[in-house]
Short mmCIF file of C-alpha atoms in Angstrom, two decimals:
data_model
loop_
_atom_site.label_atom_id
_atom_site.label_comp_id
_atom_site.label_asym_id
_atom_site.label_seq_id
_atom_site.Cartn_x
_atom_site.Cartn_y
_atom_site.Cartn_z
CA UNK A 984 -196.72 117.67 149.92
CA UNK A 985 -196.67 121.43 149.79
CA UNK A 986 -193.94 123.39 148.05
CA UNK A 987 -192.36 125.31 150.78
CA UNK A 988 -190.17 128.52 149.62
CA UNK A 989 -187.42 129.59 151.82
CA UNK A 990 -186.68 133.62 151.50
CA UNK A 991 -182.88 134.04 152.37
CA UNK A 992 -182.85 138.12 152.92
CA UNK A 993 -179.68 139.86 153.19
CA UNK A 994 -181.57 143.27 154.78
CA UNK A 995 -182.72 142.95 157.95
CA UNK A 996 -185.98 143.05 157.26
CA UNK A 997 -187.10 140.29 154.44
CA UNK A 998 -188.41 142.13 151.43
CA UNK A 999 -191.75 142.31 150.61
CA UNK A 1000 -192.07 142.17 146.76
CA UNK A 1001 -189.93 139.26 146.97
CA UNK A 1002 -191.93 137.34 149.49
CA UNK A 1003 -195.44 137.94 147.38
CA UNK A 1004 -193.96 137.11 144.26
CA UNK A 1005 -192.96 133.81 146.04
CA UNK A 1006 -197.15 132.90 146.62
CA UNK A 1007 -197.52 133.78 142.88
CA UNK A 1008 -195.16 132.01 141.64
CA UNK A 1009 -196.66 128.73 142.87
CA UNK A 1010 -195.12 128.12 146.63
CA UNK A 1011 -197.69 127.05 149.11
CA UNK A 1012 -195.99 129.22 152.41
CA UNK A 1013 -192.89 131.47 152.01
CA UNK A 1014 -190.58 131.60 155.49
CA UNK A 1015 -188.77 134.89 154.90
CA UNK A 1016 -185.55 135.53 156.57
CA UNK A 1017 -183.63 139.02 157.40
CA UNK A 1018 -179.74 139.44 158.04
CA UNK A 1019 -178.50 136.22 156.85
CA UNK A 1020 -175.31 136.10 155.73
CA UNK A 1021 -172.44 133.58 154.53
CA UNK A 1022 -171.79 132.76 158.20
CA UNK A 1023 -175.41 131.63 159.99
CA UNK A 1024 -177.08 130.58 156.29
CA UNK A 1025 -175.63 127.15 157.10
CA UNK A 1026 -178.44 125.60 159.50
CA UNK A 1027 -181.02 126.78 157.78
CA UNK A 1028 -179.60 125.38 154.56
CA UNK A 1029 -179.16 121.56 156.40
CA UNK A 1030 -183.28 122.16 157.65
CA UNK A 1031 -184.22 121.97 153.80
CA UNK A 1032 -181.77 119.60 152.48
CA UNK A 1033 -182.15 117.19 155.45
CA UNK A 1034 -185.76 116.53 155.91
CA UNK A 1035 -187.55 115.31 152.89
CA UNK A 1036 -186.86 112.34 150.78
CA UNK A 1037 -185.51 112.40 147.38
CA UNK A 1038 -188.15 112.18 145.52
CA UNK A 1039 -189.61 114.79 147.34
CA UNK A 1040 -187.05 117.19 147.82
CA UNK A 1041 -188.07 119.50 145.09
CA UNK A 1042 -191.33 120.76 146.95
CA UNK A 1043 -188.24 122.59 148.97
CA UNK A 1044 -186.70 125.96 147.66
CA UNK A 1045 -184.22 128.83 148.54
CA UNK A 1046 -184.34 132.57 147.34
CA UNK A 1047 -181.66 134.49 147.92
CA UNK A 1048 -182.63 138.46 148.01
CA UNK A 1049 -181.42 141.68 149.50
CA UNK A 1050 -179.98 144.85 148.63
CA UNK A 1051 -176.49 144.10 149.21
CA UNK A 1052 -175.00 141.80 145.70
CA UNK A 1053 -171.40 140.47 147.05
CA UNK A 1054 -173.04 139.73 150.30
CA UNK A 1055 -176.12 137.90 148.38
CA UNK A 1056 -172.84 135.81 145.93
CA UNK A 1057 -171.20 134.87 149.35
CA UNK A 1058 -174.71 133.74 150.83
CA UNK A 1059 -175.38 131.97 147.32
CA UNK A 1060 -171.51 130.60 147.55
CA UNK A 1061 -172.14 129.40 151.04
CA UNK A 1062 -175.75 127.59 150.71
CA UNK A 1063 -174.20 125.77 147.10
CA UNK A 1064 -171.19 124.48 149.41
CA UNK A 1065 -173.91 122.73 151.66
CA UNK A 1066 -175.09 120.78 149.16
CA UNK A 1067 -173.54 117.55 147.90
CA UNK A 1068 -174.87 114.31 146.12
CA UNK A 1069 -178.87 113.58 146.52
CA UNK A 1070 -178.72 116.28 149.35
CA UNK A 1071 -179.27 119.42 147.54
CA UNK A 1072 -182.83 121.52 146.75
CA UNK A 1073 -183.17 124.33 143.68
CA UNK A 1074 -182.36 127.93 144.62
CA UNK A 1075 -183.07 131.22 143.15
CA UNK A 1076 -180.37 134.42 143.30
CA UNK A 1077 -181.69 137.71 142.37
CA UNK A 1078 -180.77 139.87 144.91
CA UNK A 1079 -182.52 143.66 144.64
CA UNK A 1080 -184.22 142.09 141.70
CA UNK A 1081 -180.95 142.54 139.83
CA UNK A 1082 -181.17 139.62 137.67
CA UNK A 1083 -185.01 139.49 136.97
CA UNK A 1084 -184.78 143.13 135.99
CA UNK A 1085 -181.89 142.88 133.98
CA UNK A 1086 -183.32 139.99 131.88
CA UNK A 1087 -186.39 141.63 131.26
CA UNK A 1088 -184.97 144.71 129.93
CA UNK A 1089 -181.89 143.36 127.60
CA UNK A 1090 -184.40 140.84 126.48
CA UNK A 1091 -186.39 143.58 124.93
CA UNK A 1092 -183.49 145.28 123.87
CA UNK A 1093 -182.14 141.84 121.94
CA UNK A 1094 -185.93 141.19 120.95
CA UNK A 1095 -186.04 140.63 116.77
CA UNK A 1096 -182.66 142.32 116.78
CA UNK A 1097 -179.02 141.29 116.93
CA UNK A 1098 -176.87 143.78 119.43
CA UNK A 1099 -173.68 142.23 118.31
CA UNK A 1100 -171.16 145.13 117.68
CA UNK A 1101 -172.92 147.50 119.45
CA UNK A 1102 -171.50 149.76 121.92
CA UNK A 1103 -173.74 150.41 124.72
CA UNK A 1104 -173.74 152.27 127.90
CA UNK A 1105 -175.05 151.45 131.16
CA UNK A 1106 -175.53 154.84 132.81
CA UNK A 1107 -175.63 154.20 137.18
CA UNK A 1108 -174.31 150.33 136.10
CA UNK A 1109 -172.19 150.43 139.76
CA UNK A 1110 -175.55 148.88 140.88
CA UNK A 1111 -177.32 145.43 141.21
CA UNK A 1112 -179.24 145.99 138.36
CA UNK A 1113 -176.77 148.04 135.92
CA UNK A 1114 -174.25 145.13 136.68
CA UNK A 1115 -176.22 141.97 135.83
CA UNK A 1116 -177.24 144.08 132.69
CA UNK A 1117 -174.11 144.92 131.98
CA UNK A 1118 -173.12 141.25 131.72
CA UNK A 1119 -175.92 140.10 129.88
CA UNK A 1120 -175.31 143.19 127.09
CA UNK A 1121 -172.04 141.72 126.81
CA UNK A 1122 -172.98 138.25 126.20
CA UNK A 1123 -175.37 139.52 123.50
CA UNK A 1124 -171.79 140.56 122.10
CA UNK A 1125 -172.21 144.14 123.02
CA UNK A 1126 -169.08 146.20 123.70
CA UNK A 1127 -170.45 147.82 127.35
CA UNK A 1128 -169.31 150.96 128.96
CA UNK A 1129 -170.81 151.64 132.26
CA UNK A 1130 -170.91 155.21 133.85
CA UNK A 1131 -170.56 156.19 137.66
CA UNK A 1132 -169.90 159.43 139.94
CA UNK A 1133 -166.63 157.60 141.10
CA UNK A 1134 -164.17 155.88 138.97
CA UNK A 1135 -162.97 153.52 141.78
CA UNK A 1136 -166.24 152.18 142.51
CA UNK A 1137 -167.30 151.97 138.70
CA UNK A 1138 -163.49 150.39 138.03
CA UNK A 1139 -164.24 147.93 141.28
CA UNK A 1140 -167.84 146.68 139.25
CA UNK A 1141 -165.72 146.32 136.02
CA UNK A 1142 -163.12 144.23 137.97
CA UNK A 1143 -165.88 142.21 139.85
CA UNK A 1144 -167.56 141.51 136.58
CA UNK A 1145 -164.94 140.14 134.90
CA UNK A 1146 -163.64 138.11 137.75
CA UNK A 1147 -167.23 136.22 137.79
CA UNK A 1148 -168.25 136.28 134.37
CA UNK A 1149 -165.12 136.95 132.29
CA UNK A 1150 -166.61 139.70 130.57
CA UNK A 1151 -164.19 143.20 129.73
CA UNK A 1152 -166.22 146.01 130.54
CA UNK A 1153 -165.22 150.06 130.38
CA UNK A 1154 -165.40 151.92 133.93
CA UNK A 1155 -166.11 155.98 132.80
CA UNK A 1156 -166.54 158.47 135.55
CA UNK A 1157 -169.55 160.92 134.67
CA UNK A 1158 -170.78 162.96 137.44
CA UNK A 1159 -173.15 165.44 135.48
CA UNK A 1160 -175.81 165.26 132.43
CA UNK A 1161 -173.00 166.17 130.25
CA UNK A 1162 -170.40 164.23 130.72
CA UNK A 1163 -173.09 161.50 130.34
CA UNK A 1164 -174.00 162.59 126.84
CA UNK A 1165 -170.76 162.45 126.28
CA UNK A 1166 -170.29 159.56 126.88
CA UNK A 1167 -172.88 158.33 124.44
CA UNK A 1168 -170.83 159.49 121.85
CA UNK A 1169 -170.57 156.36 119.10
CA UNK A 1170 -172.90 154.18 121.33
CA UNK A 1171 -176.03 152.32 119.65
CA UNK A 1172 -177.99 151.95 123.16
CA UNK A 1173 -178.57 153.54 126.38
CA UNK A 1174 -179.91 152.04 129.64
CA UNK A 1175 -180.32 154.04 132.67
CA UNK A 1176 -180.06 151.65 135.82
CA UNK A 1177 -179.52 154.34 138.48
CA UNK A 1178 -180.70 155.46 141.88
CA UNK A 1179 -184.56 155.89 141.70
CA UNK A 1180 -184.92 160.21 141.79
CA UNK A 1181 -182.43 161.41 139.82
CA UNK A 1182 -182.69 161.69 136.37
CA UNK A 1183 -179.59 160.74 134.69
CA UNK A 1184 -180.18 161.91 131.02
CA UNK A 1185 -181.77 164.98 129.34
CA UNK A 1186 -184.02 164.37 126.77
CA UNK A 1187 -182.22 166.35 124.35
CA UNK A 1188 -179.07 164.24 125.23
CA UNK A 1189 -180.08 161.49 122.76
CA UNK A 1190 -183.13 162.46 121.01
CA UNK A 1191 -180.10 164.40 119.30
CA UNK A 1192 -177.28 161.59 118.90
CA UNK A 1193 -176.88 160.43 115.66
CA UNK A 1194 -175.92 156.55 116.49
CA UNK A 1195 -178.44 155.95 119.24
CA UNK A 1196 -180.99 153.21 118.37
CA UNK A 1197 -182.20 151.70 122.07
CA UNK A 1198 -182.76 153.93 124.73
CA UNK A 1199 -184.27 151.95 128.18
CA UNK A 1200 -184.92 153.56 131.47
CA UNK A 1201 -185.01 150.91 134.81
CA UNK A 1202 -186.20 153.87 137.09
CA UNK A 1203 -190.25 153.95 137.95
CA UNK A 1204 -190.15 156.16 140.41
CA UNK A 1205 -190.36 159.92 139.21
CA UNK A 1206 -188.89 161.69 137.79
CA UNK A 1207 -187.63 159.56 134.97
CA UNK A 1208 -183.79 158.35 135.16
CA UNK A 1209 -184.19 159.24 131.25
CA UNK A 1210 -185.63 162.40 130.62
CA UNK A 1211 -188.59 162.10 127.67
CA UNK A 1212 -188.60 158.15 127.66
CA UNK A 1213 -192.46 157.61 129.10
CA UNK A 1214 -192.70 154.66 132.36
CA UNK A 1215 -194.67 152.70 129.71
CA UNK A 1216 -192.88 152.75 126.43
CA UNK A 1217 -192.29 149.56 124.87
CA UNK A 1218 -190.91 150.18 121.65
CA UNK A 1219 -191.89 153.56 121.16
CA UNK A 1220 -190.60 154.88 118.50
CA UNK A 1221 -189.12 158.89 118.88
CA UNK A 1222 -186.59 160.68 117.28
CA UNK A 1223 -185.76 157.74 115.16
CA UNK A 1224 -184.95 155.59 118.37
CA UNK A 1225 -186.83 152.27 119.99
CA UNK A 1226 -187.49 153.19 123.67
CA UNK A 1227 -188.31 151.21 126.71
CA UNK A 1228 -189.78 152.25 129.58
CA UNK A 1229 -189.55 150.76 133.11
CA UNK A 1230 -192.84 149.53 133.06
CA UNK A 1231 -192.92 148.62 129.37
CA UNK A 1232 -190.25 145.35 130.19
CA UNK A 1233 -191.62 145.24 133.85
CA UNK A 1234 -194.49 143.23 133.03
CA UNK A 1235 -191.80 140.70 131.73
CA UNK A 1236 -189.98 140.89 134.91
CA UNK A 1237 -192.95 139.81 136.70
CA UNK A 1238 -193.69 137.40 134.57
CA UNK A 1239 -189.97 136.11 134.62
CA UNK A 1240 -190.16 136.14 138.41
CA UNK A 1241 -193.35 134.11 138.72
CA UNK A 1242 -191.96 131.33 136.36
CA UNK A 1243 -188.80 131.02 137.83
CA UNK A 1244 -189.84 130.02 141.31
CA UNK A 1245 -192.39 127.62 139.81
CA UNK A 1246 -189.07 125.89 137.82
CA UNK A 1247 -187.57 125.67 141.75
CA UNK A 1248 -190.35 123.28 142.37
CA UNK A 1249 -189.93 120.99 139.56
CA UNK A 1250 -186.56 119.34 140.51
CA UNK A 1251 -184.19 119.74 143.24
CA UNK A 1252 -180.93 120.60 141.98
CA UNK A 1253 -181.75 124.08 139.25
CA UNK A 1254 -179.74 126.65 140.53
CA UNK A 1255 -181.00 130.07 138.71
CA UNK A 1256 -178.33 133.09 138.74
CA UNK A 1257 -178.44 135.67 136.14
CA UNK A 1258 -177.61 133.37 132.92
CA UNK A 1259 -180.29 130.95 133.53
CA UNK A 1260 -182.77 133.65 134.01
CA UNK A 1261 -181.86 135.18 131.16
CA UNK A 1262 -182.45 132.35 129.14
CA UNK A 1263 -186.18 131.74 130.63
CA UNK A 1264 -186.27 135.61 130.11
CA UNK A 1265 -185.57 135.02 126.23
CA UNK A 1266 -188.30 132.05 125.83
CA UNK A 1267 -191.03 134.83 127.29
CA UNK A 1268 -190.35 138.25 125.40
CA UNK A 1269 -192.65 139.23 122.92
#
C-alpha cells in the first residue's frame, strides 16, 4: 500500500520545499495542489477519505501550505468539517512553514531553560512565522509583545491570536531601528521573524541592553534581520547573551518537518497544527 501525501497549496503554484520535504519525510508520491481554498478543497478531501479501507486509511495524508495563514485556517477548517466517524485521514497545517519554524526556534529558546516571566518581543510578528511564535512564547508563560510598521495590522494579529488560542498579546507600532530598541526596553528575549532583506535590529541595539538574555534571528537570507547574530549561531554566547541563528534551529525545523509527515502515516485521524508540532518539536531539541 503506498503512503500517498496530498499537498493542499494555497499559492497558485504548490511550493516546492514543501513538496520535497513530503518524499523525505517518508510518503511514497506527493500530488501537490495550487489555489485551493475553503470553497473547492471539498472533493479532493472526499477522494482521500472515500477510497481506502479503514485499516488502511492512514497510508493517506493532507498538508496544508501556502503563504496566505487565515486562508490556510479556513482550508484546514473546511477539510476537518469533511471528516466524520471512520471517514477521516491525518493532516498537517503549516502554512509558509509558520509552525515548523516557530517550533524549532522557541524550542531552542525554552531548551534547559524556563521562559516563564519573561517578556519577549517578536520583532515583524504580523507574519506566519512571528505569529505561531508568538503563541508558543506565550504558552512557555512568556509575556509577548510583537512589533509592526502598522498598529492596525499588528493590533488585527493580536486580536486573531487570541481569538484562536486565547493568548493576550501586546500590538507596538515600530517603524525604524529605534523605536525597535526601544521597545526592548525590560524584555529578556528577542526574535526577529520579519520580511527576508531588511534587517530589523542593529547590533548595538542589544549587545547593549542590560535585560536581554535570548536573541534569535528567523531571516537566512542576507543581510541578517538581526544585525551581529551569525546565520549559524546556536547558542553563541556574545555580549553576555545566548544567540540563535536561522540556521542554528533550522536543522531542527527540518528535522521537525520530516518526522511530522512520517506521524501522518501512522494513523488516520492526527491532526498536527502548531501545538502538536511543538510538542514533537520539544521531544527533538538538543
Amino acid at each position: 500500500m503506498k503512503k500517498l501525501l496530498y499537498q493542499f497549496d494555497t499559492d497558485p503554484l504548490p511550493a516546492v520545499f514543501d513538496n520535497v520535504v513530503g518524499y523525505d519525510g517518508g510518503a511514497d508520491q506527493v500530488c501537490a495542489y495550487g489555489g485551493i481554498n475553503a470553497k473547492n478543497v471539498g472533493n479532493l478531501v472526499e477522494g482521500a477519505i472515500f477510497t481506502r479501507g479503514p485499516k488502511d486509511k492512514k497510508n493517506t495524508a493532507l498538508f496544508i501550505g501556502g503563504g496566505n495563514l487565515p486562508e490556510g485556517e479556513a482550508v484546514l477548517a473546511a477539510v476537518r468539517a469533511k471528516f466524520f466517524d471512520r471517514f477521516r485521514v491525518s493532516v498537517m497545517f503549516d502554512c509558509n512553514g509558520s509552525n515548523t519554524t516557530a517550533a524549532a526556534a522557541v524550542a531552542w529558546l525554552a531548551h534547559g531553560r524556563s521562559l516563564e516571566g519573561k517578556r519577549a518581543v517578536v520583532l515583524g510578528g504580523s507574519g506566519p512565522v512571528g505569529q505561531r511564535a508568538a503563541v508558543l512564547l506565550a504558552r512557555e508563560g512568556a509575556a509577548v509583545s510583537i512589533t509592526g510598521r502598522k498598529l492596525d495590522v499588528v493590533q488585527a494579529a493580536c486580536d486573531s491570536i487570541k481569538s484562536r488560542f486565547g493568548s493576550v498579546l501586546t500590538a507596538i507600532e515600530a517603524t525604524t531601528n529605534a523605536e525597535r530598541a526601544a521597545a526592548l526596553n525590560g524584555a529578556q528575549i528577542v526574535l526577529a521573524t520579519g520580511a527576508a532583506g531588511i534587517t530589523l535590529l542593529d547590533a548595538n541595539s542589544w549587545q547593549d541592553s542590560a535585560t536581554l538574555e535570548l536573541v534569535a534571528d528567523a531571516n537566512a537570507s542576507p543581510p541578517a534581520g538581526i544585525a551581529g547574530v551569525g546565520i549559524s549561531d546556536r547558542e553563541t554566547i556574545s555580549h553576555g547573551k545566548t544567540l540563535f541563528g536561522p540556521l542554528g534551529f533550522g536543522a531542527l525545523k527540518l528535522a521537525l518537518h520530516r518526522a511530522c509527515i512520517a506521524r501522518l502515516f501512522e494513523r488516520n485521524d492526527l491532526v498536527l497544527d502548531v501545538q502538536e508540532i511543538y510538542a514533537i518539536a520539544k521531544t527533538m531539541v538538543g
